[in-house]
mmCIF file of C-alpha atoms in Angstrom:
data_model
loop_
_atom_site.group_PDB
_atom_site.id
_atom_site.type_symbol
_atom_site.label_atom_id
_atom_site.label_comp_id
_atom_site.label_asym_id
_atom_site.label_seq_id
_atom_site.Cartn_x
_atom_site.Cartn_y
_atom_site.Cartn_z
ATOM 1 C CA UNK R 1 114.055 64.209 121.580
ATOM 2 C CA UNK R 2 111.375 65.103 119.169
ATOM 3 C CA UNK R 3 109.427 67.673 119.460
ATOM 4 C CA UNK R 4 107.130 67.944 116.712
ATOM 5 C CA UNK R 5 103.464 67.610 116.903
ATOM 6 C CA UNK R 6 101.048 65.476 114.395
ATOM 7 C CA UNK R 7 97.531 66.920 113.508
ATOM 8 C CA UNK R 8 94.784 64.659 115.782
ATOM 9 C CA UNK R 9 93.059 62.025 112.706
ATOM 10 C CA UNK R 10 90.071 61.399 114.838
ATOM 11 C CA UNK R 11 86.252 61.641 113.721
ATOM 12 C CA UNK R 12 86.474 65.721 114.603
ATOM 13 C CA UNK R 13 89.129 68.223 116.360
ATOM 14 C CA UNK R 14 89.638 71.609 117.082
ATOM 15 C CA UNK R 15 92.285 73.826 118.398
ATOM 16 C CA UNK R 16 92.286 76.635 120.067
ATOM 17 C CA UNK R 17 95.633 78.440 121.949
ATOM 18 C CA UNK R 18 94.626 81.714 123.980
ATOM 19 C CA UNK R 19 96.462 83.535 126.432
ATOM 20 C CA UNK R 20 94.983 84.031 130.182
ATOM 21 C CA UNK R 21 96.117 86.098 133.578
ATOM 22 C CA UNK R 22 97.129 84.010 136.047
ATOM 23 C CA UNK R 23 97.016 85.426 140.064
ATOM 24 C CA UNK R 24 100.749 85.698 140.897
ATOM 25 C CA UNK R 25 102.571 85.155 144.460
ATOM 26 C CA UNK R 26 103.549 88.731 144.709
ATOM 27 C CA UNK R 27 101.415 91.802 144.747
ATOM 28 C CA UNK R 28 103.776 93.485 142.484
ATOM 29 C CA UNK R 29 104.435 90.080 140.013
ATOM 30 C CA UNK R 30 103.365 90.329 136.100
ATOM 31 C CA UNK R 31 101.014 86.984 135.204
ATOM 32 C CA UNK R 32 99.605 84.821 132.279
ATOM 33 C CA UNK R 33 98.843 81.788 130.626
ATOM 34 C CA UNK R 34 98.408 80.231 127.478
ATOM 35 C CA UNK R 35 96.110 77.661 127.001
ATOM 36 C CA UNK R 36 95.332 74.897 124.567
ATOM 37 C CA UNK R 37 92.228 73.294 124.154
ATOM 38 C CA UNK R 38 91.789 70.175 121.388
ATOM 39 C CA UNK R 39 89.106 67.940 120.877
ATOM 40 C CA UNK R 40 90.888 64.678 120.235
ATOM 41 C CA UNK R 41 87.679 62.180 119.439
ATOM 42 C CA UNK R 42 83.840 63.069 118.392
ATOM 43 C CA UNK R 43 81.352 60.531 118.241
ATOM 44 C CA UNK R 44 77.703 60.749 117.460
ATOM 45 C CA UNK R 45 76.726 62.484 120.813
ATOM 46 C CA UNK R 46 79.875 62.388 122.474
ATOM 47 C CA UNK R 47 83.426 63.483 122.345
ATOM 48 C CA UNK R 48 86.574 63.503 123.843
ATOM 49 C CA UNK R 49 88.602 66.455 124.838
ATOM 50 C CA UNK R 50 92.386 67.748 126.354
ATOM 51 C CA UNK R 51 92.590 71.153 127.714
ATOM 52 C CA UNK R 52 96.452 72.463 128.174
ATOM 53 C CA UNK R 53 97.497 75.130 130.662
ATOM 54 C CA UNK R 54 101.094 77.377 130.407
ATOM 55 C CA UNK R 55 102.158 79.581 133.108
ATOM 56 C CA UNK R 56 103.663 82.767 131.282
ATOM 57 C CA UNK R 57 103.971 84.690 134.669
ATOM 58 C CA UNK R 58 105.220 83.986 138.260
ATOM 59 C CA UNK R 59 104.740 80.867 140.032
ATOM 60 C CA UNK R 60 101.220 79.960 141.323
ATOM 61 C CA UNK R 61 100.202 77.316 143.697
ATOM 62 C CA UNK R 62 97.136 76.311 142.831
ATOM 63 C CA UNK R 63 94.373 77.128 139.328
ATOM 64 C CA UNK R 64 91.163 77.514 138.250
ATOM 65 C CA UNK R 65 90.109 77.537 134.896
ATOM 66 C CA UNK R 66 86.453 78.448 133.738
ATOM 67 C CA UNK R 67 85.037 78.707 130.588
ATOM 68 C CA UNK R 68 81.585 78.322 128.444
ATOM 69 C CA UNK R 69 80.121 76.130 126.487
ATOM 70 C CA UNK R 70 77.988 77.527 124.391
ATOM 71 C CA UNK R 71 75.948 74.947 122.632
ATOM 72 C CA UNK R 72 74.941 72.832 125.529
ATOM 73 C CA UNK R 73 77.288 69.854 125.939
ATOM 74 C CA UNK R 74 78.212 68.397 129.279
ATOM 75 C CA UNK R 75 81.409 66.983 131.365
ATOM 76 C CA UNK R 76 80.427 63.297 132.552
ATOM 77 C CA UNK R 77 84.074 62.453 133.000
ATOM 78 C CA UNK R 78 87.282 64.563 133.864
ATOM 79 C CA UNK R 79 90.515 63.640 135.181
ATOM 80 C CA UNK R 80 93.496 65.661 136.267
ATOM 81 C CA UNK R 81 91.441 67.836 138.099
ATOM 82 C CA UNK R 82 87.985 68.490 139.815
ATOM 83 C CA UNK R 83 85.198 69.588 137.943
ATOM 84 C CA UNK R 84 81.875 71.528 138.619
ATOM 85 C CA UNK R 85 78.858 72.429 135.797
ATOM 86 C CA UNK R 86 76.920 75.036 136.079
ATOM 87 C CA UNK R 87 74.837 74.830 132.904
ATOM 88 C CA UNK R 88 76.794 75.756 130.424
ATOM 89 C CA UNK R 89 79.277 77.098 133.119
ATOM 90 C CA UNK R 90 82.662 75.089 133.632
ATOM 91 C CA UNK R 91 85.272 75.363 136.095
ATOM 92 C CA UNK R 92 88.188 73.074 136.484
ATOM 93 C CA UNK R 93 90.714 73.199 139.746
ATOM 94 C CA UNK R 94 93.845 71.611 139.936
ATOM 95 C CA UNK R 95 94.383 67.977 141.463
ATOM 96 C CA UNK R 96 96.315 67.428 144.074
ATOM 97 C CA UNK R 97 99.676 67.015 142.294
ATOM 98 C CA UNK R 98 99.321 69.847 139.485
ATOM 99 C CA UNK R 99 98.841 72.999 140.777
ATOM 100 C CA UNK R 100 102.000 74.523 141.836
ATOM 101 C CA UNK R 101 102.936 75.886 138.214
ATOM 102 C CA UNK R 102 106.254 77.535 138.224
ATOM 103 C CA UNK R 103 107.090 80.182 134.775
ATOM 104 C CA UNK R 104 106.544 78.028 132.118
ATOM 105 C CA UNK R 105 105.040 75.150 133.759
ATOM 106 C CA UNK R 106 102.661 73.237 131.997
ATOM 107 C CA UNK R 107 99.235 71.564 133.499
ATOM 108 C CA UNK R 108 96.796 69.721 131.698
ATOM 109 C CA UNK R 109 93.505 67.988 131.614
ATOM 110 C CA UNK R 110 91.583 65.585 129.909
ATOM 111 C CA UNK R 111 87.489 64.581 130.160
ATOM 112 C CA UNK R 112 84.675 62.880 128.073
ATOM 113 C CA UNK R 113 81.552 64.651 127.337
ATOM 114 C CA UNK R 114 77.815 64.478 125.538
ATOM 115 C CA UNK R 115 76.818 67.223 122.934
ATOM 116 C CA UNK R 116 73.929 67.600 120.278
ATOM 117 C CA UNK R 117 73.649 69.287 117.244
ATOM 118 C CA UNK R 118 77.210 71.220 117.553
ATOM 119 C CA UNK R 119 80.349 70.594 119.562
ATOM 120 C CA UNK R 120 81.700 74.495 118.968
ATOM 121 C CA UNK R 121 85.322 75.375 120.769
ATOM 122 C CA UNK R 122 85.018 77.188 123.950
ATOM 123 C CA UNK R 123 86.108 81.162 122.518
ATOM 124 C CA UNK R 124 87.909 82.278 126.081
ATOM 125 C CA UNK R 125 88.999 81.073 129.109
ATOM 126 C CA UNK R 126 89.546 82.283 132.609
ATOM 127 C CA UNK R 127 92.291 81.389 134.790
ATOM 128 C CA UNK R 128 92.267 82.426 138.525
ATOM 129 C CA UNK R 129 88.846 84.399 138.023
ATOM 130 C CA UNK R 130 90.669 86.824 135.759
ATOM 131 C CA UNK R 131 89.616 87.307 131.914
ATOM 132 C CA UNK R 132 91.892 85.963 128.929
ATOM 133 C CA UNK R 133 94.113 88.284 127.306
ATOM 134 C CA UNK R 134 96.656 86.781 124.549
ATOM 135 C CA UNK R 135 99.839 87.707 126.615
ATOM 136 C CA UNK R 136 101.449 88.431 130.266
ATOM 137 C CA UNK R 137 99.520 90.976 131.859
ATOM 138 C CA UNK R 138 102.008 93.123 134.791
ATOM 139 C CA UNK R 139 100.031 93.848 138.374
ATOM 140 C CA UNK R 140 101.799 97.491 138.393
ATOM 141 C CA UNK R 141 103.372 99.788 135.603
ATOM 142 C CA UNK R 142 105.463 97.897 133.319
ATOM 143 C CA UNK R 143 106.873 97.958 129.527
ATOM 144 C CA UNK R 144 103.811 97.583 126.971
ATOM 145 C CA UNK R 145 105.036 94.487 125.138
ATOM 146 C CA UNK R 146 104.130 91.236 126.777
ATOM 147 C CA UNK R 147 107.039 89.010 128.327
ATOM 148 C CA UNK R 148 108.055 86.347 126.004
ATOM 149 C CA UNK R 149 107.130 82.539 127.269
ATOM 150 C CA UNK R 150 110.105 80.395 128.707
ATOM 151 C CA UNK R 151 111.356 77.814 125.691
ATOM 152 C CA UNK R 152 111.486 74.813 128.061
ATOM 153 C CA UNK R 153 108.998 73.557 130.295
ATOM 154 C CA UNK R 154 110.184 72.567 133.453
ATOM 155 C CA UNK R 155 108.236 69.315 133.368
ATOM 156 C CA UNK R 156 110.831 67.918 130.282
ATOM 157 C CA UNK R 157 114.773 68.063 130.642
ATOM 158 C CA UNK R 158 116.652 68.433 127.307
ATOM 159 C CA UNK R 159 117.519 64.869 125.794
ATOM 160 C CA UNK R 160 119.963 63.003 127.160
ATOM 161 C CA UNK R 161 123.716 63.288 125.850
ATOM 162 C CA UNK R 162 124.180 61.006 123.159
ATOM 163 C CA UNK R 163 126.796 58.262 123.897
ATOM 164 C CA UNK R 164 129.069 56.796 121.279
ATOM 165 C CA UNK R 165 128.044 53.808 118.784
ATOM 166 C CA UNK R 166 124.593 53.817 117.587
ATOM 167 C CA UNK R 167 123.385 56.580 120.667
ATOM 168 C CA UNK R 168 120.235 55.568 123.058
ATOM 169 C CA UNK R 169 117.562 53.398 122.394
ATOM 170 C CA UNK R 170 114.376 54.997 121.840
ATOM 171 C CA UNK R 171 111.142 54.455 123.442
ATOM 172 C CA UNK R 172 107.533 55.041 122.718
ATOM 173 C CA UNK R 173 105.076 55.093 125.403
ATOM 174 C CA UNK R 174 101.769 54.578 123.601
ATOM 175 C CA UNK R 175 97.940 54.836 124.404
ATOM 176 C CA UNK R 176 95.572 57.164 126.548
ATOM 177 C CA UNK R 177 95.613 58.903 129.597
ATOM 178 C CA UNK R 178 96.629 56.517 131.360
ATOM 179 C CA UNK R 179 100.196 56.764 129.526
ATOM 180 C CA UNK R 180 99.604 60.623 128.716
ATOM 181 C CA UNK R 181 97.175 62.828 131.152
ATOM 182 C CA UNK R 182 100.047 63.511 133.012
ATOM 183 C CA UNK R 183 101.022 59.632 132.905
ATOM 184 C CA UNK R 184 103.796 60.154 135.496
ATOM 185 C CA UNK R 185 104.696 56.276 135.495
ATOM 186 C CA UNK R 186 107.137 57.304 132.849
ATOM 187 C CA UNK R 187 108.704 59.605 134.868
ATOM 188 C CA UNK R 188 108.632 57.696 137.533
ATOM 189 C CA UNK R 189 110.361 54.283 135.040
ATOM 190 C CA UNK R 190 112.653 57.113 133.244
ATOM 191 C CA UNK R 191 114.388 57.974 136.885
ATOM 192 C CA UNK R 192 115.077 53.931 136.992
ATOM 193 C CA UNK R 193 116.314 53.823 133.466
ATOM 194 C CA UNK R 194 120.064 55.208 132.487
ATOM 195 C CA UNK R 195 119.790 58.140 131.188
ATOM 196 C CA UNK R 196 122.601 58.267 128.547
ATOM 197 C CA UNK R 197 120.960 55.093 126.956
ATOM 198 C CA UNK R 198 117.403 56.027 126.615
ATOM 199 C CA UNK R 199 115.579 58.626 124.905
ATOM 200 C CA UNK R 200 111.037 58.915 125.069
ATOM 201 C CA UNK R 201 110.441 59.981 122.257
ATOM 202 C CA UNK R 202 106.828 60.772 120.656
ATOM 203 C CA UNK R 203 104.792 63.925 119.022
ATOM 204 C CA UNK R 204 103.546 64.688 122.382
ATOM 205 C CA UNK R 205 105.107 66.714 125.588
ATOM 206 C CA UNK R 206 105.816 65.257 128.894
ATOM 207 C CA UNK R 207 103.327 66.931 131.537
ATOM 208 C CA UNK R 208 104.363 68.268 135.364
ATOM 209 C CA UNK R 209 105.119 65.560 137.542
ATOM 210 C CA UNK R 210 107.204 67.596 140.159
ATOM 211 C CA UNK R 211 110.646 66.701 138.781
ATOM 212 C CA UNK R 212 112.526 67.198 135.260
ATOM 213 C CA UNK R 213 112.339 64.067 132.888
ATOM 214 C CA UNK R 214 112.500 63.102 129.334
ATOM 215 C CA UNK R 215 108.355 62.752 129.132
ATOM 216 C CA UNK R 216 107.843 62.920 125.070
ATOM 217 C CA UNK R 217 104.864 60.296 124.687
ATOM 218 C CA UNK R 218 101.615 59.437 122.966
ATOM 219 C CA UNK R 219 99.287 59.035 125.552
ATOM 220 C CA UNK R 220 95.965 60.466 124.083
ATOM 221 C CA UNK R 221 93.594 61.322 126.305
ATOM 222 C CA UNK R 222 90.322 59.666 125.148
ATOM 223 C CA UNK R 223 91.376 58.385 122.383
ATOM 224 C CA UNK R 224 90.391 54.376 121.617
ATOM 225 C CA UNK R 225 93.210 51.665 120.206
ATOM 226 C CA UNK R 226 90.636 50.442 117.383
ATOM 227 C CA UNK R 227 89.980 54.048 115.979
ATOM 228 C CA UNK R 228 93.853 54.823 116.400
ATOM 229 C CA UNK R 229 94.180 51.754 114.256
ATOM 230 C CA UNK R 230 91.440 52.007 111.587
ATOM 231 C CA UNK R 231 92.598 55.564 111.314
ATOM 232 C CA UNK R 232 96.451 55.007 110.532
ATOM 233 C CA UNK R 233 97.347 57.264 113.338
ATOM 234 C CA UNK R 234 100.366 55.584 114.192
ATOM 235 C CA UNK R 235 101.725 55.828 111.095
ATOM 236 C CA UNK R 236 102.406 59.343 111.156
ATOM 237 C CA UNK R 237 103.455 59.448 114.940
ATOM 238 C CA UNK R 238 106.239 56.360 113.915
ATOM 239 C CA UNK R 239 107.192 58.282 111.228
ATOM 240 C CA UNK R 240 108.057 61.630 113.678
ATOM 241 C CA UNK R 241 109.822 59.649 116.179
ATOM 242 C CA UNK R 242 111.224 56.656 114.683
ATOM 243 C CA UNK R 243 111.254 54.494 117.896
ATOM 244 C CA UNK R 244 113.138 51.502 118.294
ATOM 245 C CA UNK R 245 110.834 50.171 121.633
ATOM 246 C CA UNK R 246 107.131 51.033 122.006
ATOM 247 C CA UNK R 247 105.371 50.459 125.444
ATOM 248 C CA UNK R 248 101.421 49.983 124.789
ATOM 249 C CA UNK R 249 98.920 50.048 127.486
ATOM 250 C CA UNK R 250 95.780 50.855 125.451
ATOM 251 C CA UNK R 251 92.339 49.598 125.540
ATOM 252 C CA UNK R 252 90.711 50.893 128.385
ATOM 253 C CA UNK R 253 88.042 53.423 126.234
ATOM 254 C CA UNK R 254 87.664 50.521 123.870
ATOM 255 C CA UNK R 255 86.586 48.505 126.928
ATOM 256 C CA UNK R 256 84.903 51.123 128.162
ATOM 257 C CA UNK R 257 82.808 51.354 124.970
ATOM 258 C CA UNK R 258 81.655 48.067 125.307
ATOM 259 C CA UNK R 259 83.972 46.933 122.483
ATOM 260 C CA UNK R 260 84.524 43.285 122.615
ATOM 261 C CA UNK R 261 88.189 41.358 122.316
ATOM 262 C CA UNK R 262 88.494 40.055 119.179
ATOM 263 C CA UNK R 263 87.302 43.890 118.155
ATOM 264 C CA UNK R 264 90.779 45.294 120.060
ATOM 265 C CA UNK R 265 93.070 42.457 119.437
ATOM 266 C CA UNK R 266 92.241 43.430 115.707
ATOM 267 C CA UNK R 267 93.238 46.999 116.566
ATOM 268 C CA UNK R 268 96.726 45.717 118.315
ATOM 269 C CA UNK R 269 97.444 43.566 115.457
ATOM 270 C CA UNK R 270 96.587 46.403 112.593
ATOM 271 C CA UNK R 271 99.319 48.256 114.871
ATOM 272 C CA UNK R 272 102.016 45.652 115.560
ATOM 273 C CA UNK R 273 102.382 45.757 111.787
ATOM 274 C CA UNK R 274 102.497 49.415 111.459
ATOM 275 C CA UNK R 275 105.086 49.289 114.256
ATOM 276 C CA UNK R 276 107.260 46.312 112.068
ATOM 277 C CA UNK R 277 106.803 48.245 108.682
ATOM 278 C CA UNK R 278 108.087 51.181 110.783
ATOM 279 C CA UNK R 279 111.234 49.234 111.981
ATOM 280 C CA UNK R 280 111.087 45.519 111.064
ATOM 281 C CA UNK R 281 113.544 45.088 114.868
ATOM 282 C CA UNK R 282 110.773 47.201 116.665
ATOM 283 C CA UNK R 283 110.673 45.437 120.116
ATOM 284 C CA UNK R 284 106.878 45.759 121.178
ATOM 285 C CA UNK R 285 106.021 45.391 124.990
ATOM 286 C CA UNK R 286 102.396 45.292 125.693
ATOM 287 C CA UNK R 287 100.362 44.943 128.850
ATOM 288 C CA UNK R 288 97.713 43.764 129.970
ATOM 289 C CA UNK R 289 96.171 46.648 131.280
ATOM 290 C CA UNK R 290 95.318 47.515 134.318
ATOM 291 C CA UNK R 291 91.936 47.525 135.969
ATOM 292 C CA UNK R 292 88.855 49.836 135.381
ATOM 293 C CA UNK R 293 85.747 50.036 137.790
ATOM 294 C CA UNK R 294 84.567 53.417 136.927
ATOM 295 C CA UNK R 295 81.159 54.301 139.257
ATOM 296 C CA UNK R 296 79.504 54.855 135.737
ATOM 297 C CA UNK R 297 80.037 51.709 134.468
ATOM 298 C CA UNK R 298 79.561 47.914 136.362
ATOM 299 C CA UNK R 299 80.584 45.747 133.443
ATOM 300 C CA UNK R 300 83.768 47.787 132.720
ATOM 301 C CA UNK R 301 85.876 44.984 135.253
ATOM 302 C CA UNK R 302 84.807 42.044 133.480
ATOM 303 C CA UNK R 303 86.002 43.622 129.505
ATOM 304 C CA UNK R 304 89.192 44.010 131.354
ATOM 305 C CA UNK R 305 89.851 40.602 132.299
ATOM 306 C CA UNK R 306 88.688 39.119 129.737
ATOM 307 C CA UNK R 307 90.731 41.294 127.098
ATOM 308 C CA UNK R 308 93.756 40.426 129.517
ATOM 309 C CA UNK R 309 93.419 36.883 129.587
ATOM 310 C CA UNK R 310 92.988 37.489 125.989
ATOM 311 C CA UNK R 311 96.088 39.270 125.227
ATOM 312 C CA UNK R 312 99.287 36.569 126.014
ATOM 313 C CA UNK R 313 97.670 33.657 122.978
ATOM 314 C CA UNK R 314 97.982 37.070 120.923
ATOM 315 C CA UNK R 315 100.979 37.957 121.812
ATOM 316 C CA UNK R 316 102.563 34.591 121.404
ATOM 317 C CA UNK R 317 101.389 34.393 118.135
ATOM 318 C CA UNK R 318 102.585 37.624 116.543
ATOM 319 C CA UNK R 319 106.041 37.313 118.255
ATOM 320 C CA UNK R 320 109.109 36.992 116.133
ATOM 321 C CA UNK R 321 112.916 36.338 116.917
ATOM 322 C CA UNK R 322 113.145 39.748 115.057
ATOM 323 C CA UNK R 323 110.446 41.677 116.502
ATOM 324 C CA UNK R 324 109.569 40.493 119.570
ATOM 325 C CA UNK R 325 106.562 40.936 121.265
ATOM 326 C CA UNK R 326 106.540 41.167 125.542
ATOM 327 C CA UNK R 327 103.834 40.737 127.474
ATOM 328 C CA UNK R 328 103.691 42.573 130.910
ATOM 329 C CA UNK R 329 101.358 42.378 133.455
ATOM 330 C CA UNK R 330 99.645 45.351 135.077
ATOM 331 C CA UNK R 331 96.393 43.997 136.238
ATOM 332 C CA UNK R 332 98.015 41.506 138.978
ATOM 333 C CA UNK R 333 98.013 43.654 142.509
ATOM 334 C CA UNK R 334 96.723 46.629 141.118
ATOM 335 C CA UNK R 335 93.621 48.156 143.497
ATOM 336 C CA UNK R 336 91.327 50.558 141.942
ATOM 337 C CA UNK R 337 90.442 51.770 145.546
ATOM 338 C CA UNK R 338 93.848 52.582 146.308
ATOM 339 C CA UNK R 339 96.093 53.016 143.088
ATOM 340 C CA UNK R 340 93.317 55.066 141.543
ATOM 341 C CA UNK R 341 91.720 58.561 142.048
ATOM 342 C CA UNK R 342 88.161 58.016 140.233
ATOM 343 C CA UNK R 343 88.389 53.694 139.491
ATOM 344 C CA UNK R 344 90.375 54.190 136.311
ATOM 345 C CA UNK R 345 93.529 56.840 136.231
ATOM 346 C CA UNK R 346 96.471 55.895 138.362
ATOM 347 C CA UNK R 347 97.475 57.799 141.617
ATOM 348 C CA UNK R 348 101.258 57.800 143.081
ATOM 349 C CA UNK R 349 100.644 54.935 144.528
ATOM 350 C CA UNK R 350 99.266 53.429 141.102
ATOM 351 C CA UNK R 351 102.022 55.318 138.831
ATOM 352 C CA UNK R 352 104.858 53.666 140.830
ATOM 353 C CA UNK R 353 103.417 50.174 140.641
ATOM 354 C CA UNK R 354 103.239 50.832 136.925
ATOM 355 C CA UNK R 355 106.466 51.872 136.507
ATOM 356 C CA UNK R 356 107.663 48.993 138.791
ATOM 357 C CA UNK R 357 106.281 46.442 136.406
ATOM 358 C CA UNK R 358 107.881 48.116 132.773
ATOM 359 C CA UNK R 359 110.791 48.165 134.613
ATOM 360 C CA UNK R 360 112.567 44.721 134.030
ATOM 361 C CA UNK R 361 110.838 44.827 129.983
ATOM 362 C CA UNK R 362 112.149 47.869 129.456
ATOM 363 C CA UNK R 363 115.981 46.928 130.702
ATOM 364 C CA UNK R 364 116.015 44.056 129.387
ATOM 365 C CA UNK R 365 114.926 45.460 125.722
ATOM 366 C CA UNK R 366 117.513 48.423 125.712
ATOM 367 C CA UNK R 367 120.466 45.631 127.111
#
């Protein structure tokens, strides 16, 4: 599996890795965190934004994460969590699904907000109401230097033994946080798949979703398919992970932007040949994607089917005997009220129908 990670290309982004206490289970247990925050896209007056959590100490069963921003931008969207704003104020608390973290776990979040005039980093973080501090931080008397951080999430299992002959096939899961924020339909399709004969791959790490899997991906919160494409993004991520399968479910920001479907089939083509100068055998499954009725936005629906009905004429006609391209359908019996948590992310119930329908793609492109 690959573990390296590409530099974000968007319009802006920033990094910034911290440490933070964490409250432990046991009166006597040492705690911390690291955390990660990037801004993935900026726009004029907006911006895009992941925010990564690491448990350095003892298990905890639930989080809260607050922190400042100090130039006046806003939340409007967050997912992976609940959010509250108190001016510039911001906490975050765990979802339902990510907030048992045991040492080392990982937790993330992902949400779209406004700013003016700056978009600055926030410069600390608090997790569990106590202060960041770089390092693990021990309830009673302990050694001065800080515990080192576990090497392996538990949220990823090391990569698969390799089989003889040319080893397992490997597959790309590409587009936003649908795929990636935690985007546990690939866990949940990796359990189905056998494991000595496929390997996700991708510059980005699988996220918690309660069980070990191979979750390497690049599902990028926020991020849009046409600026990925204008941007040569792919490129680089091809490049780090050299896949021989990519899964693409992107387009739901474009549509979301009010981008119409010539503007994102564009974008899918520009990619498709990125994929084929990657690997000229790349087998390309793409789906139409599934639906998105967020409370913010009552044309969002419509985009969707229309970029769906859209998408297998422009399939057809980029699809080769060499590279071909497989059109899956996500949109069919998927329910916003009940496979989503906020009309656009997928819940259990959502992740599994996902899964369910890359299933017989995905077999039949590693047979």
């Amino acid at each position: 599996m690959h573990r390296r990670r590409l530099a974000a290309l968007g319009a802006a982004s920033a990094l910034l890795v911290t440490g933070a206490v964490a409250t432990a289970t046991r009166a006597d247990a040492a705690a911390g965190c690291a955390v990660k925050y990037t801004v993935s896209s900026q726009w004029p007056g907006g911006f895009g934004a992941n925010v990564e959590v690491t448990n350095l100490g003892d298990p905890v069963t639930a989080w809260s994460l607050v922190f400042t921003f100090t130039a006046g931008q806003s939340i409007s969207q967050l997912w992976n969590g609940s959010v509250t704003q108190s001016g510039s104020s911001v906490t975050v608390r765990n979802a339902g699904w990510n907030g048992s973290l045991g040492s080392g776990g990982k937790a993330s979040f992902g949400f779209n907000g406004s700013w003016t005039g700056s978009n600055p980093v926030p410069s600390s973080f608090a997790l569990n109401g106590v202060a960041c501090t770089g390092g693990v931080v021990p309830s009673s008397p302990a050694p001065s230097s800080p515990s080192p951080s576990p090497s392996i999430s538990p949220s990823t299992s090391p990569s698969p033994s390799t089989p003889p002959g040319d080893g397992p096939t490997k597959i790309m899961a590409l587009g936003d946080s649908i795929t990636g924020s935690p985007g546990c339909w690939r866990a949940l399709l990796w359990q189905k798949l056998p494991a000595a004969e496929v390997d996700f791959v991708g510059t980005l790490p699988g996220q918690g979703c309660g069980f070990a899997y191979d979750g390497e991906n690049e599902g990028h919160g926020g991020f849009l398919v046409t600026n990925v494409a204008n941007q040569n993004q792919l490129v680089g991520w091809l490049s780090a992970t050299d896949p021989d399968v990519v899964l693409m479910h992107f387009g739901t920001n474009d549509a979301w932007s009010n981008l119409s479907t010539a503007t994102i089939l564009a974008a899918y083509t520009r990619l498709v040949e990125q994929m084929r100068a990657s690997n000229p055998n790349m087998k390309i499954i793409v789906a139409q994607i599934i639906p998105l009725e967020p409370s913010t936005c009552g044309d969002c629906g419509q985009r969707v089917v229309n970029l769906n009905a859209a998408i297998p004429g422009w399939a057809a006609s980029l699809s080769t005997a060499a590279s071909p391209i497989t059109v899956v359908d996500q949109w069919t019996g998927f329910n916003t009220a009940t496979d989503t948590y906020d009309g656009v992310h997928p819940n259990d119930a959502g992740n599994a129908k996902i899964a369910n329908k890359w299933y017989p793609a995905v077999a039949a492109a590693i047979s």
